[in-house]
């Protein structure tokens, strides 16, 4: 968080946007103080960045899980505008849940909490004890195997339903393959990737 002061809120916003090199419409801020007297006008705003959102996500996770009696350690990084938070605890299997369902729900809750706090949509990706990285390796390996089968047979293949982040990994992994096109089909929990042959 960084504070900026000017004569008006509008001027403080403009000053912050210029210094940070971003458009005023993308600035996330709150008015901390606005003084108007006969002789002096001043306004101070607090500007938030991705680091503040990442820090809030970690605090939210610590507080929420501590309320359930689960102590955790967290580490966050920001890559390609995605806030990635790695969680570790003595109860990792509980946090992951069957088929990663608990982790997925925790991810959605954290995303909602951060977006609600900063009034902007954030892409947040939680991982527990390396579970997601292993899952990515597995789904990408299966997708590549199926893509090679599609290349040989020229018959489309549909993969099992996946979470949005897993589908993104598969799309990226297969995007460089010649004669292969991927598209997401289905709705909600049934949304899956179809691998197609193209000339």
XYZ file of C-alpha atoms in Angstrom:
199
model
C 0.000 0.000 0.000
C 1.254 3.444 -0.914
C -0.311 6.778 -0.023
C -0.647 9.812 -2.295
C -1.734 13.304 -1.257
C -2.945 16.161 -3.445
C -5.507 18.976 -3.304
C -8.372 16.731 -4.413
C -9.065 13.001 -4.685
C -9.061 13.326 -8.483
C -5.609 14.938 -8.451
C -4.270 12.290 -6.043
C -5.589 9.540 -8.350
C -3.979 11.209 -11.366
C -0.665 11.558 -9.496
C -0.691 7.886 -8.459
C -1.596 6.686 -11.959
C 1.224 8.724 -13.513
C 3.827 7.514 -11.004
C 2.771 3.861 -11.315
C 2.404 4.062 -15.094
C -1.108 2.609 -15.227
C -4.493 3.876 -16.400
C -6.576 5.678 -13.756
C -9.447 3.223 -14.307
C -7.203 0.317 -13.220
C -6.090 1.984 -10.004
C -7.301 0.305 -6.806
C -7.518 2.826 -4.002
C -9.486 4.069 -1.038
C -9.817 7.614 0.254
C -8.023 7.812 3.600
C -8.581 11.474 4.339
C -10.218 14.493 2.734
C -9.772 17.937 4.291
C -11.620 21.021 3.165
C -11.117 24.242 5.053
C -11.292 27.894 4.144
C -7.564 28.085 3.432
C -6.523 24.530 2.628
C -7.751 21.529 0.659
C -6.065 18.132 0.808
C -6.950 14.549 -0.020
C -5.002 11.375 0.731
C -5.624 8.063 -1.002
C -4.160 4.618 -0.295
C -3.272 2.724 -3.465
C -3.197 -1.075 -3.440
C -1.151 -3.340 -5.705
C -1.093 -7.076 -6.457
C 1.283 -7.602 -3.515
C -1.381 -6.219 -1.158
C -3.960 -8.592 -2.652
C -1.560 -11.535 -2.238
C -0.885 -10.574 1.379
C -4.619 -10.301 2.064
C -5.198 -13.743 0.488
C -2.596 -15.264 2.818
C -4.110 -13.544 5.876
C -7.597 -14.695 4.862
C -6.413 -18.303 4.534
C -4.564 -18.248 7.879
C -7.570 -16.761 9.718
C -10.207 -18.963 8.057
C -8.339 -22.222 8.581
C -7.228 -21.311 12.122
C -10.939 -20.972 12.942
C -11.267 -24.634 11.892
C -8.284 -25.614 14.028
C -5.873 -25.993 11.108
C -2.541 -24.187 11.332
C -0.875 -23.486 7.989
C 2.202 -21.890 6.457
C 1.843 -19.978 3.193
C 4.037 -18.544 0.485
C 2.809 -16.398 -2.390
C 4.235 -15.283 -5.732
C 2.717 -13.264 -8.563
C 3.253 -14.654 -12.066
C 1.518 -13.374 -15.214
C -0.969 -11.427 -13.030
C -1.916 -14.657 -11.212
C -1.565 -14.729 -7.437
C -0.189 -18.178 -6.605
C -0.350 -19.245 -2.966
C 1.283 -22.451 -1.745
C -0.179 -23.826 1.486
C 1.383 -26.406 3.778
C 0.070 -27.974 6.974
C 0.031 -31.218 8.913
C -3.436 -31.821 7.471
C -2.792 -31.397 3.752
C -5.073 -34.317 2.721
C -7.995 -32.611 4.520
C -7.305 -29.318 2.699
C -7.083 -31.082 -0.669
C -10.205 -33.215 -0.208
C -11.399 -36.009 -2.443
C -10.364 -35.306 -6.027
C -9.197 -31.836 -4.979
C -12.776 -30.652 -4.254
C -11.946 -28.997 -0.911
C -8.967 -27.193 -2.427
C -11.133 -25.997 -5.314
C -13.779 -24.644 -2.895
C -11.079 -22.951 -0.782
C -9.690 -21.385 -3.962
C -13.114 -19.950 -4.895
C -13.706 -18.561 -1.378
C -10.283 -16.894 -1.325
C -10.849 -15.404 -4.779
C -14.224 -14.008 -3.674
C -12.779 -12.576 -0.444
C -9.902 -10.813 -2.230
C -12.072 -9.536 -5.099
C -14.654 -8.244 -2.626
C -11.996 -6.481 -0.533
C -10.272 -4.757 -3.453
C -13.330 -4.366 -5.726
C -11.569 -6.061 -8.626
C -11.446 -9.585 -10.014
C -8.220 -11.422 -9.296
C -6.913 -14.708 -10.637
C -5.845 -16.740 -7.629
C -4.372 -20.213 -7.660
C -3.938 -22.197 -4.460
C -1.782 -25.279 -4.134
C -1.431 -27.587 -1.134
C 1.846 -29.453 -0.693
C 2.549 -29.611 -4.444
C -0.785 -31.347 -5.206
C -1.650 -29.006 -8.090
C 1.767 -29.278 -9.747
C 1.492 -33.086 -9.719
C -2.052 -32.851 -11.088
C -0.914 -30.517 -13.889
C 1.870 -32.907 -14.874
C -0.628 -35.771 -14.946
C -3.346 -34.034 -17.019
C -0.793 -32.609 -19.474
C 0.774 -36.051 -19.920
C -2.655 -37.617 -20.612
C -3.562 -34.762 -22.999
C -0.341 -35.162 -24.985
C -0.870 -38.909 -25.268
C -4.451 -38.359 -26.504
C -3.309 -35.629 -28.921
C -0.811 -38.031 -30.494
C -3.581 -40.621 -30.839
C -5.785 -37.987 -32.542
C -2.905 -37.170 -34.947
C -2.681 -40.834 -35.965
C -6.406 -41.636 -36.130
C -7.790 -38.173 -37.061
C -10.636 -38.967 -34.632
C -11.529 -36.382 -31.953
C -10.911 -37.240 -28.303
C -12.657 -35.863 -25.228
C -10.804 -35.694 -21.916
C -12.373 -36.057 -18.478
C -13.868 -32.897 -16.900
C -11.257 -30.577 -15.348
C -11.048 -27.406 -13.302
C -10.497 -24.117 -15.231
C -6.789 -23.922 -14.290
C -6.193 -27.524 -15.407
C -7.928 -26.844 -18.730
C -5.744 -23.752 -19.194
C -2.612 -25.878 -18.671
C -3.776 -28.381 -21.298
C -4.693 -25.664 -23.838
C -1.226 -24.111 -23.359
C 0.578 -27.469 -23.552
C -1.085 -28.452 -26.844
C -1.185 -25.003 -28.480
C 2.095 -25.605 -30.337
C 1.122 -28.971 -31.850
C 0.519 -28.980 -35.586
C -2.901 -30.216 -36.803
C -4.243 -30.165 -33.225
C -6.916 -27.843 -31.900
C -8.363 -27.829 -28.375
C -11.660 -26.419 -27.194
C -13.590 -26.506 -23.933
C -17.065 -28.017 -24.069
C -19.813 -28.578 -21.512
C -20.897 -26.541 -18.514
C -19.872 -26.208 -14.861
C -18.330 -29.286 -13.257
C -18.802 -31.222 -16.543
C -16.693 -28.796 -18.606
C -13.995 -30.728 -20.444
C -11.515 -30.408 -23.303
C -12.071 -31.834 -26.748
C -8.925 -32.488 -28.808
C -9.580 -32.158 -32.538
C -7.626 -32.865 -35.710
C -7.394 -29.932 -38.126
C -5.794 -29.807 -41.613
